[in-house]
Every structure is written in C-alpha cells, then in structure tokens.
Short mmCIF file of C-alpha atoms in Angstrom, two decimals:
data_model
loop_
_atom_site.label_atom_id
_atom_site.label_comp_id
_atom_site.label_asym_id
_atom_site.label_seq_id
_atom_site.Cartn_x
_atom_site.Cartn_y
_atom_site.Cartn_z
CA MET A 242 -10.81 -4.55 -20.03
CA CYS A 243 -8.50 -3.17 -18.02
CA VAL A 244 -8.14 -3.80 -14.79
CA ARG A 245 -7.01 -0.13 -13.78
CA CYS A 246 -8.64 2.15 -16.22
CA ASP A 247 -11.52 -0.04 -17.51
CA ARG A 248 -11.13 0.71 -21.12
CA LEU A 249 -11.51 -1.96 -23.53
CA THR A 250 -8.06 -2.81 -25.24
CA GLU A 251 -6.73 -5.29 -27.99
CA THR A 252 -3.57 -5.84 -26.21
CA PRO A 253 -3.79 -6.59 -22.65
CA VAL A 254 -1.21 -7.17 -20.80
CA LEU A 255 -1.27 -9.81 -18.04
CA VAL A 256 -0.63 -8.49 -14.66
CA ALA A 257 -1.46 -10.81 -12.26
CA GLU A 258 -2.35 -14.18 -12.01
CA VAL A 259 -5.38 -14.98 -8.84
CA GLN A 260 -5.44 -17.97 -7.23
CA ALA A 261 -8.65 -19.55 -6.37
CA GLY A 262 -9.20 -22.47 -3.14
CA SER A 263 -11.83 -23.87 -5.24
CA GLY A 264 -11.90 -24.23 -8.78
CA PRO A 265 -10.03 -21.96 -11.52
CA GLY A 266 -8.52 -19.13 -10.91
CA PHE A 267 -8.24 -16.46 -13.07
CA ASN A 268 -6.20 -14.15 -14.67
CA VAL A 269 -6.20 -9.89 -14.16
CA TYR A 270 -5.53 -7.72 -17.57
CA ALA A 271 -4.43 -4.50 -18.28
CA CYS A 272 -3.95 -1.64 -21.51
CA GLU A 273 -0.44 -1.13 -21.83
CA GLU A 274 -0.58 2.28 -20.75
CA CYS A 275 -1.84 1.39 -17.28
CA ALA A 276 0.59 -2.25 -16.73
CA PRO A 277 3.66 -0.63 -15.28
CA ARG A 278 1.32 1.53 -12.71
CA VAL A 279 -0.62 -1.59 -11.37
CA ARG A 280 0.10 -3.09 -7.95
CA ARG A 281 0.96 -6.55 -8.16
CA PRO A 282 -0.73 -8.86 -5.17
CA PRO A 283 1.50 -10.80 -3.29
CA ASP A 284 1.95 -14.87 -4.84
CA ALA A 285 -0.55 -16.76 -2.73
CA LEU A 286 2.07 -19.48 -2.58
CA ASP A 287 4.50 -17.05 -1.15
CA LEU A 288 1.68 -15.69 1.72
CA LEU A 289 1.62 -19.38 3.02
CA ALA A 290 5.49 -20.15 3.19
CA THR A 291 6.03 -16.69 4.92
CA GLY A 292 2.98 -16.77 6.91
CA TRP A 293 3.48 -20.54 8.39
CA HIS A 294 6.59 -20.21 10.20
CA ASP A 295 5.37 -16.50 11.81
CA ARG A 296 2.26 -17.97 13.60
CA PRO A 297 2.50 -19.42 16.99
CA PRO A 298 1.15 -23.13 17.87
CA GLU A 299 -2.38 -24.22 18.24
CA ASP A 300 -2.17 -24.25 21.66
CA GLU A 301 0.25 -20.90 22.61
CA PRO A 302 -2.51 -18.07 23.37
CA VAL A 303 -2.08 -15.40 20.98
CA ARG A 304 -0.41 -12.30 22.40
#
C-alpha cells in the first residue's frame, strides 16, 4: 500500500526504513508515481549523532 495515496500497488518502492526502540522496525513503501514526492524522514542515527553534541550537560540549566 502506498503511504501517500493509500492505493495498493504491485510495484512498491521502498521510501523509508523506520527504526524501532524495541523490537524490529518496519519499511515504508509508496507507488512508483508517489515515490519521488514522498519526503524521507531523517535517519534516527543521524539525529542521535547531531543532537547529542547540541545538548547542554545534565548539571547545566537550560536557558
């Protein structure tokens, strides 16, 4: 099933892989027509890599 238009398709295109905190993740598919227009979510590992350094230390108050 296409994530954008909700139609069933015989030629699905993988548009995202969703990571899960516990258990297996899942794949997100779109039809060939919608696939180029589906926004890709950021990768969880990229978010962790960039967000970790931007956080203040635990003992420092947030401004």
